[in-house]
Coordinates of C-alpha atoms in Angstrom, one line a residue:
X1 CA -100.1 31.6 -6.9
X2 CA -102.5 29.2 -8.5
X3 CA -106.5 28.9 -6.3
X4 CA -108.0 26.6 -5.3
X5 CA -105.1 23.9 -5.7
X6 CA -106.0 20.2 -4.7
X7 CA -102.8 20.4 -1.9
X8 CA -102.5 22.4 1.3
X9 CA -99.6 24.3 0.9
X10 CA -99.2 26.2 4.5
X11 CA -98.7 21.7 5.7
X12 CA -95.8 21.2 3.0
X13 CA -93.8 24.3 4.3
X14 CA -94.3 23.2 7.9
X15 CA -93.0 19.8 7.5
X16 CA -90.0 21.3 5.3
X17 CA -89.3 23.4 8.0
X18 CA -89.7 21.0 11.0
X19 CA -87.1 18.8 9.1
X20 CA -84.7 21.9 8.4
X21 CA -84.6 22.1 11.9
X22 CA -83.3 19.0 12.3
X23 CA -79.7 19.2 11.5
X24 CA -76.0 19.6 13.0
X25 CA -75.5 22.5 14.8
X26 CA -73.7 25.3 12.9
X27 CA -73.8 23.0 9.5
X28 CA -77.1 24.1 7.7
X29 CA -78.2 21.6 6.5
X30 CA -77.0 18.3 7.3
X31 CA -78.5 15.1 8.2
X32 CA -76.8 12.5 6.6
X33 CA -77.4 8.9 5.9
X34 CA -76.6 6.2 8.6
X35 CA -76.4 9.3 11.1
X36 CA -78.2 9.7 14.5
X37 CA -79.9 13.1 12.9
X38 CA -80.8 11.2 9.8
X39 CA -82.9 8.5 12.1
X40 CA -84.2 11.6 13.8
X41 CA -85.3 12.9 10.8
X42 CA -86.7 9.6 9.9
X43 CA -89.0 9.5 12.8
X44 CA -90.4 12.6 12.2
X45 CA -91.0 11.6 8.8
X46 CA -92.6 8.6 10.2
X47 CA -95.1 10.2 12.6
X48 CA -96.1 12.5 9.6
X49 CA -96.6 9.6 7.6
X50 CA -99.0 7.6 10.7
X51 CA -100.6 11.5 11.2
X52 CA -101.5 11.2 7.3
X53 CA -103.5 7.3 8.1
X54 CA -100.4 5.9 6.3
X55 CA -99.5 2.0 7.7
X56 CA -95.7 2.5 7.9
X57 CA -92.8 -0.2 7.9
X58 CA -88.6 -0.1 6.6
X59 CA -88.3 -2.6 4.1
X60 CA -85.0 -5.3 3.7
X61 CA -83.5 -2.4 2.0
X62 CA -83.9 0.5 4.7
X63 CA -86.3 2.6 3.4
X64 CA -89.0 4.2 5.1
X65 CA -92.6 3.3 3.5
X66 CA -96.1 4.6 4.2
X67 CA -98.7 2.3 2.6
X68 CA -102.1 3.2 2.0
X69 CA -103.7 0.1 0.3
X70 CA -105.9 0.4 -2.3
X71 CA -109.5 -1.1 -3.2
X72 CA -108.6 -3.8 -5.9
X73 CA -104.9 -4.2 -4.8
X74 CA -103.5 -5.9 -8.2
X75 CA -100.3 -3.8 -7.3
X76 CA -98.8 -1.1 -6.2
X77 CA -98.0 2.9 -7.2
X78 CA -94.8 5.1 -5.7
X79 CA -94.4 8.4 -5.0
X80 CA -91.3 9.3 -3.4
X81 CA -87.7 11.0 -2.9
X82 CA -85.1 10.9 0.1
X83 CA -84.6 12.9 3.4
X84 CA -80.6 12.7 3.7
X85 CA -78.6 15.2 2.6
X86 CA -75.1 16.2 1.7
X87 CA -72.9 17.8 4.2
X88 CA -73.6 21.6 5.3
X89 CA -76.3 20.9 1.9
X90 CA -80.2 21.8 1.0
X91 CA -82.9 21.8 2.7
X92 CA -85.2 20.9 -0.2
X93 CA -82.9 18.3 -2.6
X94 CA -84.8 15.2 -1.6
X95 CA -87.0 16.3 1.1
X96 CA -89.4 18.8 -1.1
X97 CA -90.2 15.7 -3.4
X98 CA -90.6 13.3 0.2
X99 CA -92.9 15.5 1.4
X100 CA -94.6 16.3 -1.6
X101 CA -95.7 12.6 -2.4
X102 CA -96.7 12.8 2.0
X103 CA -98.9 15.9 1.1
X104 CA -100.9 13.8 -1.9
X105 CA -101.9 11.2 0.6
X106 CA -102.9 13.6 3.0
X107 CA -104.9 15.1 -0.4
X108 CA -106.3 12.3 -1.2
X109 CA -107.4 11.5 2.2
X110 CA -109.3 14.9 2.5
X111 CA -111.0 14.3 -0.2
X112 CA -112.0 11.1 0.0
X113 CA -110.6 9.6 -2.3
X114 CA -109.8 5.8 -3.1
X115 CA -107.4 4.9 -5.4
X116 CA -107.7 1.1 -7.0
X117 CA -104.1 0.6 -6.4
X118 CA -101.7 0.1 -3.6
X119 CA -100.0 3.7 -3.1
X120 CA -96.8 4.2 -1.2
X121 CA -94.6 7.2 0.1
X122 CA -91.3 6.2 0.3
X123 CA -88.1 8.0 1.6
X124 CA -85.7 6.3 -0.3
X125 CA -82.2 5.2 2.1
X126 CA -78.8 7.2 1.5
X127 CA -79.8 9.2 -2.1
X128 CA -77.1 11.0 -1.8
X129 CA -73.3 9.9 -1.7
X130 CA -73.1 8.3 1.9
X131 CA -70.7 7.8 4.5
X132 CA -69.7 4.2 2.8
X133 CA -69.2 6.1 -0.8
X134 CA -71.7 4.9 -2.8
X135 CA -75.3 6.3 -3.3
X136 CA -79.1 5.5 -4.0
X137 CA -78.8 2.4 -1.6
X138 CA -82.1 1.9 -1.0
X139 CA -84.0 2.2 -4.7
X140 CA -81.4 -0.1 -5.6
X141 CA -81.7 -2.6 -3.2
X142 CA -85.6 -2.5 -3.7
X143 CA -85.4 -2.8 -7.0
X144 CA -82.1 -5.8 -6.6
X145 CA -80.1 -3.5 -8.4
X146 CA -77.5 -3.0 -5.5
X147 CA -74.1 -4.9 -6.0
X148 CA -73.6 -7.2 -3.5
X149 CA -69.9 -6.0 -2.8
X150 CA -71.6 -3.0 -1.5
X151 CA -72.4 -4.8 1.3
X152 CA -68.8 -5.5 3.0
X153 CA -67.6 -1.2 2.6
X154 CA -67.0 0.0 5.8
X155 CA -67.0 3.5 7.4
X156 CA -66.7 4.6 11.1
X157 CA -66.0 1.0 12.1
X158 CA -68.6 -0.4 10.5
X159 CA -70.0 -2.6 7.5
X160 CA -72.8 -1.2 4.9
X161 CA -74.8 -4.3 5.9
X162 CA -74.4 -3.0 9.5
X163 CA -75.5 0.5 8.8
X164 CA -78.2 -1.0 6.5
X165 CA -79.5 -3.4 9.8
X166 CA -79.1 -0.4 12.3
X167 CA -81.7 1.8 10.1
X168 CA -84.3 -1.2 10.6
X169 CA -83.4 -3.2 7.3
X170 CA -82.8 -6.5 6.6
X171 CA -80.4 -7.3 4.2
X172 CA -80.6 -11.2 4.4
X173 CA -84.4 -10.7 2.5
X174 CA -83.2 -9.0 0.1
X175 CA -85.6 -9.3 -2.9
X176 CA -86.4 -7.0 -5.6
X177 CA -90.0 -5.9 -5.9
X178 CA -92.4 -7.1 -8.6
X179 CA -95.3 -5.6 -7.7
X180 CA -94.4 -2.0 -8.6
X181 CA -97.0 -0.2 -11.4
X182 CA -95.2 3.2 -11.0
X183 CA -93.1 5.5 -9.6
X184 CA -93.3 9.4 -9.7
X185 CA -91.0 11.6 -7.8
X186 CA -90.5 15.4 -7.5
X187 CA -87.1 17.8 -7.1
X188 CA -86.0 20.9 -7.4
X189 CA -84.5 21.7 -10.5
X190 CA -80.4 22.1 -9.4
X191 CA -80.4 24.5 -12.5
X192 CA -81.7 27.8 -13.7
X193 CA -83.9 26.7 -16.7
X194 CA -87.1 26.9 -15.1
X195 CA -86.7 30.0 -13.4
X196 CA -84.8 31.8 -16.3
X197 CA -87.9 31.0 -18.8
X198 CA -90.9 31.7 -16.0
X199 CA -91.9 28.1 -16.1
X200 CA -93.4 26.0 -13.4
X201 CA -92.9 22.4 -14.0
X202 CA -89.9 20.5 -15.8
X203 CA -91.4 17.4 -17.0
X204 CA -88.3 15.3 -16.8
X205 CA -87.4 13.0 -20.3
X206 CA -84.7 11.0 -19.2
X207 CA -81.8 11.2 -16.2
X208 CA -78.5 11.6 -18.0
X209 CA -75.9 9.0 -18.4
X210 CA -72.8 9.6 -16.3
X211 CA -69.4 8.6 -17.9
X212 CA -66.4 9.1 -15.7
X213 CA -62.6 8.8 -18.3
X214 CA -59.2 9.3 -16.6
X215 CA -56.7 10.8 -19.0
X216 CA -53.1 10.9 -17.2
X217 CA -49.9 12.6 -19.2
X218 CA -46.5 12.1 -18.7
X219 CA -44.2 14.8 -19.0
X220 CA -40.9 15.5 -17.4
X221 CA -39.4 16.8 -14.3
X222 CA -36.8 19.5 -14.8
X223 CA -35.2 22.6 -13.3
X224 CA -37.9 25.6 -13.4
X225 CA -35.0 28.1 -13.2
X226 CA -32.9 26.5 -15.7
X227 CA -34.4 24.3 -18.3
X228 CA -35.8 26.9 -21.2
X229 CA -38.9 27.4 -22.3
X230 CA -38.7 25.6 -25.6
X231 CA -37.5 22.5 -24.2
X232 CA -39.9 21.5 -22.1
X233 CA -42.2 18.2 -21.3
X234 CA -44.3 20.2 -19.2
X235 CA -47.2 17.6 -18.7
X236 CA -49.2 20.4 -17.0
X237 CA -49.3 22.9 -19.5
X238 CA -50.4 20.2 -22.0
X239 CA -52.9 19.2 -19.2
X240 CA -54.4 22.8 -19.6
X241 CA -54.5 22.7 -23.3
X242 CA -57.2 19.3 -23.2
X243 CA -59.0 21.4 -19.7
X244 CA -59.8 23.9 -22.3
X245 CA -60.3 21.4 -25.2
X246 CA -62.6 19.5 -22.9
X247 CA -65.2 22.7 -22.1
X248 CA -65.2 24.0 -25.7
X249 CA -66.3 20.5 -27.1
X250 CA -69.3 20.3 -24.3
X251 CA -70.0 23.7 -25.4
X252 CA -70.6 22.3 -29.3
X253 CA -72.2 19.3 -27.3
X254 CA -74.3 21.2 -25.4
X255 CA -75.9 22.9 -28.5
X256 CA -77.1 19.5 -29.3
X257 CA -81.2 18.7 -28.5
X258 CA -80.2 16.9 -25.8
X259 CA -78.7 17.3 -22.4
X260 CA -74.8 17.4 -22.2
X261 CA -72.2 18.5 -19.7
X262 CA -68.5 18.1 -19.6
X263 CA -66.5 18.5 -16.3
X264 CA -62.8 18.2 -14.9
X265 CA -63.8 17.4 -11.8
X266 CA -60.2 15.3 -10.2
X267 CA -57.0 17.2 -11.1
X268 CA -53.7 16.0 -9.5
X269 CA -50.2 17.4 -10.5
X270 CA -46.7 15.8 -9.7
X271 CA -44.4 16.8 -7.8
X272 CA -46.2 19.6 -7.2
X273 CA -43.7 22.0 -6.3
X274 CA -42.5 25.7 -7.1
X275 CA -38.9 25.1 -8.4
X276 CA -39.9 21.8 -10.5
X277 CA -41.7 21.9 -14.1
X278 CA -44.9 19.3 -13.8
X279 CA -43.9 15.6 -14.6
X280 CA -47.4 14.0 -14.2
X281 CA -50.4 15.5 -14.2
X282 CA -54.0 12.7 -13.5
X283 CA -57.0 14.1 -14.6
X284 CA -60.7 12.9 -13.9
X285 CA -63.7 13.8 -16.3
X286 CA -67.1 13.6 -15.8
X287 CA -69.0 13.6 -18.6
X288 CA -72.9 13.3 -18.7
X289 CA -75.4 12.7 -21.4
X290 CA -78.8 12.5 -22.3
X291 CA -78.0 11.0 -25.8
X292 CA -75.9 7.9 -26.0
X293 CA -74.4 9.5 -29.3
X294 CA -73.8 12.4 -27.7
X295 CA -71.1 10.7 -25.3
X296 CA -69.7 8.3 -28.1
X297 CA -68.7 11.4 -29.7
X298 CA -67.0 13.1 -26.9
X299 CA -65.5 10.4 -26.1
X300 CA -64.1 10.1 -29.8
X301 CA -62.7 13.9 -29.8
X302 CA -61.4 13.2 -26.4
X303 CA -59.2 10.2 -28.0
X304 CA -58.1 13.0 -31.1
X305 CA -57.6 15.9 -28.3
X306 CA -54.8 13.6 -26.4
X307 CA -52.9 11.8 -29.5
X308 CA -53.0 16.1 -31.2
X309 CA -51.7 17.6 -27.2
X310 CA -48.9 14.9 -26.5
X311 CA -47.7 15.1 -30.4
X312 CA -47.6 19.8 -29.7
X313 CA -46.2 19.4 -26.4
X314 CA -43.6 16.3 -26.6
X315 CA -45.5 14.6 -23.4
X316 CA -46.8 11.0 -23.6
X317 CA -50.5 10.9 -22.9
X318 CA -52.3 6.9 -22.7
X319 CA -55.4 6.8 -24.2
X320 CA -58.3 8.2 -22.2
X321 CA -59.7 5.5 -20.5
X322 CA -63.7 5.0 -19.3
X323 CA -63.4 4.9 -15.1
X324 CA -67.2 4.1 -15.3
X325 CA -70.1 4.0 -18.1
X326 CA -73.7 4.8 -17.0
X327 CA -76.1 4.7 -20.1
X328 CA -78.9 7.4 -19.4
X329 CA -82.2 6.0 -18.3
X330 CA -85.2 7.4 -20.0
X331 CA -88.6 8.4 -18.4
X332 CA -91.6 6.2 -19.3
X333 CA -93.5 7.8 -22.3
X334 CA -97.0 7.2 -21.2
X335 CA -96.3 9.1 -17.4
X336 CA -94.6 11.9 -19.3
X337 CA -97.7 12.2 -21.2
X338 CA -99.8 12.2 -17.8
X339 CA -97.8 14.9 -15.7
X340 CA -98.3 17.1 -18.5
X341 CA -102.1 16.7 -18.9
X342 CA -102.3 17.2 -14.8
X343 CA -100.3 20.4 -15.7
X344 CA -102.5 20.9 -18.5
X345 CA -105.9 20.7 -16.3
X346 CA -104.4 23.1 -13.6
X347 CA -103.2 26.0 -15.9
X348 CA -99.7 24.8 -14.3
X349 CA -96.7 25.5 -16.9
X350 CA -94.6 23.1 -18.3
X351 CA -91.6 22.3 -20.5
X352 CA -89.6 18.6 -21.1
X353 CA -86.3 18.6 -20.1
X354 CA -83.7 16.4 -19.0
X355 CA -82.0 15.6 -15.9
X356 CA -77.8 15.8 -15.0
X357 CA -77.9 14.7 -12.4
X358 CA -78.5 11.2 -10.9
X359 CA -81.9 10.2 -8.9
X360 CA -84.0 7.3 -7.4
X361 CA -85.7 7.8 -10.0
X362 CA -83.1 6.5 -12.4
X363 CA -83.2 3.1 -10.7
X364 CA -87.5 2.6 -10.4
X365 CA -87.6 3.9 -13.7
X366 CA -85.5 0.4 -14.6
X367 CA -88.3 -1.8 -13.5
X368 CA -91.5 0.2 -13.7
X369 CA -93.2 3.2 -16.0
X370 CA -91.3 5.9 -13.8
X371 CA -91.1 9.8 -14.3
X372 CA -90.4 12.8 -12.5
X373 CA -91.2 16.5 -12.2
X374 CA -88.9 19.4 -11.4
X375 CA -89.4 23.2 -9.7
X376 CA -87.2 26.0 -10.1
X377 CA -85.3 26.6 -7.3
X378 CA -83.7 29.8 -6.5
X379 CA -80.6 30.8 -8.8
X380 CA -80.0 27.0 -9.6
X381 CA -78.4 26.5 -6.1
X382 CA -78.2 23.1 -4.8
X383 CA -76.3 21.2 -2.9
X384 CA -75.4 24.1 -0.4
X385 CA -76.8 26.1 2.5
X386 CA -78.5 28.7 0.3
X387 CA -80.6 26.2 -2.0
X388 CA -83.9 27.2 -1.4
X389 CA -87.5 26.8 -3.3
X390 CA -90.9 28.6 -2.5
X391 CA -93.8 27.0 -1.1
X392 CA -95.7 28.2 -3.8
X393 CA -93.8 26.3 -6.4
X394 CA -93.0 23.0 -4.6
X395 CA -97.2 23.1 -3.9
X396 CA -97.6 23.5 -7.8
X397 CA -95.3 20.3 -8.2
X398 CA -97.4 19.0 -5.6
X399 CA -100.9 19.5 -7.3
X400 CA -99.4 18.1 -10.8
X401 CA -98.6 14.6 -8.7
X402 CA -101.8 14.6 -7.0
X403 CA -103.5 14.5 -10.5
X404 CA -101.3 12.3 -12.3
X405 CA -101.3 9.2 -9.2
X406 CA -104.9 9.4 -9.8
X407 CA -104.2 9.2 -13.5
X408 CA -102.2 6.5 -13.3
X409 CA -104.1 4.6 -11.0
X410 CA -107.4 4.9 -13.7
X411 CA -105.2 4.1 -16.4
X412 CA -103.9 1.0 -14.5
X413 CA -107.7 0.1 -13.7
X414 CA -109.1 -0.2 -17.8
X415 CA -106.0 -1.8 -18.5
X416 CA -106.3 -4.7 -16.1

């Protein structure tokens, strides 16, 4: 462990803790969005937050804010992450980087220290897929990136714009923010880079683009017992030639400088039974990519890998078509360039890398200079009960925001 960091460690495992206590009984760990734990959750967060000297308020778009205002005002800088989680998930996707950005108030505050700038902590509403399908509801609705049509799904009886009032928001002021300077946020990793090559800090360079194509082949329903081998339209078998088509390109892909991943992620087969050879099979790719050209070429041996399978297996296959198309969103170059000089003052080691999966950071990072930080995280585990992260690492992450906010905030200052 690294001395005499600028963060008080022993306070970010407590609060970690007191929030992994807070979940449903015999699901470890789940608090999800919209949920009575979730506001439970919330207002410990929130008493944290008031502990830290932090003014706190839930904006039009539900999400929690601390605010510690700033000598000049002129605008304002986010740190921040989410406290919801997937069902029977983490304990530290979201809620390590929430209270992280808690712990560099409280930091700042023992030392001292003013900051020019505005700075919030924000706990971002519903990161994570929610009950209503759809996910990072609140950076999008602070930023007035949230689809209006959101607004009328409905789960357990009621409407998104219910569940969005019931959390303390507003939806009828909705109004994207202008006065944002920049955003940081921390996470664990969800992967096994950082802890295979010994490193402390991922210095996040973009969060990948997500492309989501349907390919759906049509073969023929016929006797399993009787119809011969050579004469069949067996759409599954052709089905299993592109599932294996489709992981040996994202290998090749993969190779590539920069992020790539290929998954079959939806799978359905017709009729789907014993004595019937497959007459349909649906099939749902997710593809995701750091480099734009990365995913116009997949997407180009995907088209050759369907027109060479139908023509070697007499099935019809359509032409893969693009369910959704999320460009990637790069990190700002300047706040890349800080978080590694914090890392750089504090001995703390670092490599760029990019993310695969989605984050409110992806959304701030469309309306503000916006970056993000990850720690390793044990075996790359995520998204289940055994995800887990040391205190010594997230407090590492910790110290590496606590230097670049003040960065930031300096940098912020000359310019104006």
């Amino acid at each position: 462990m690294h001395s005499n960091l600028p963060v008080d460690a022993s306070r970010i495992a407590a609060d970690i803790e007191a929030l992994a206590d807070i979940t449903e009984p015999g699901r470890p760990w789940t608090r999800r969005a919209f949920s009575p734990l979730f506001l439970e959750g919330r207002a410990y967060v929130e008493r944290r937050m008031r502990d830290a000297g932090l003014e706190t308020h839930i904006d039009h778009a539900g999400n929690l804010i601390g605010r510690r205002p700033g000598k000049k005002g002129g605008g304002t800088l986010i740190i921040g992450s989410h406290s919801d989680t997937v069902p029977e998930g983490g304990r530290f996707d979201g809620i390590a980087g929430l209270i992280a950005a808690l712990e560099v108030a409280r930091s700042l505050a023992d030392r001292g220290i003013e900051l020019d700038h505005d700075l919030e902590i924000v706990d971002f509403l519903a990161e994570e897929v929610s009950p209503f399908g759809v996910s990072c509801i609140g950076s999008r609705g602070m930023t007035g990136q949230r689809p209006d049509a959101w607004l009328t799904r409905m789960a357990d009886g009621r409407s998104l714009a219910a569940g969005i009032t019931e959390v303390g928001g507003d939806v009828n002021a909705a109004k994207a923010r202008t006065d944002i300077k920049g955003f940081l946020e921390l996470h664990i990793e969800q992967g096994t880079v950082l802890e295979r090559e010994g490193i402390n800090i991922g210095v996040v360079t973009a969060i990948s683009g997500i492309t989501r194509i349907e390919i759906v082949i049509e073969g023929r329903a016929d006797h399993a017992g009787t119809t011969v081998m050579p004469f069949r339209k067996d759409a599954l078998v052709a089905a299993s030639e592109i599932v294996l088509a489709i992981r040996e390109a994202g290998l090749e892909l993969s190779k590539t400088p920069g992020h790539f991943t290929a998954t079959v992620g939806e799978f359905e087969i017709e009729p789907n039974a014993a004595n019937v050879i497959p007459s349909r099979v649906r099939m749902l790719i997710d593809a995701r990519a750091e480099l734009r050209e990365d995913m116009e070429v997949f997407c180009t041996h995907l088209d050759t890998i369907a027109a060479r399978t139908a023509e070697r297996w007499g099935v019809t296959i359509a032409a893969p078509v693009r369910i959704s198309d999320v460009v990637a969103t790069p990190c700002d170059p300047q706040v890349l360039a800080i978080l590694e000089q914090a890392a750089d003052g504090a001995g703390i080691s670092h490599r760029r890398m990019a993310s695969g999966a989605g984050h409110d950071t992806g959304w701030m990072a469309k309306v503000a200079p916006a970056a993000m930080i990850f720690i390793p995280c044990k075996e790359g585990r995520s998204h289940c009960a055994e995800e887990w992260a040391e205190t010594d690492d997230i407090a590492l992450g910790t110290a590496v925001l606590f230097e670049a906010v003040q960065d930031m905030d300096r940098r912020l200052s000359e310019e104006s």
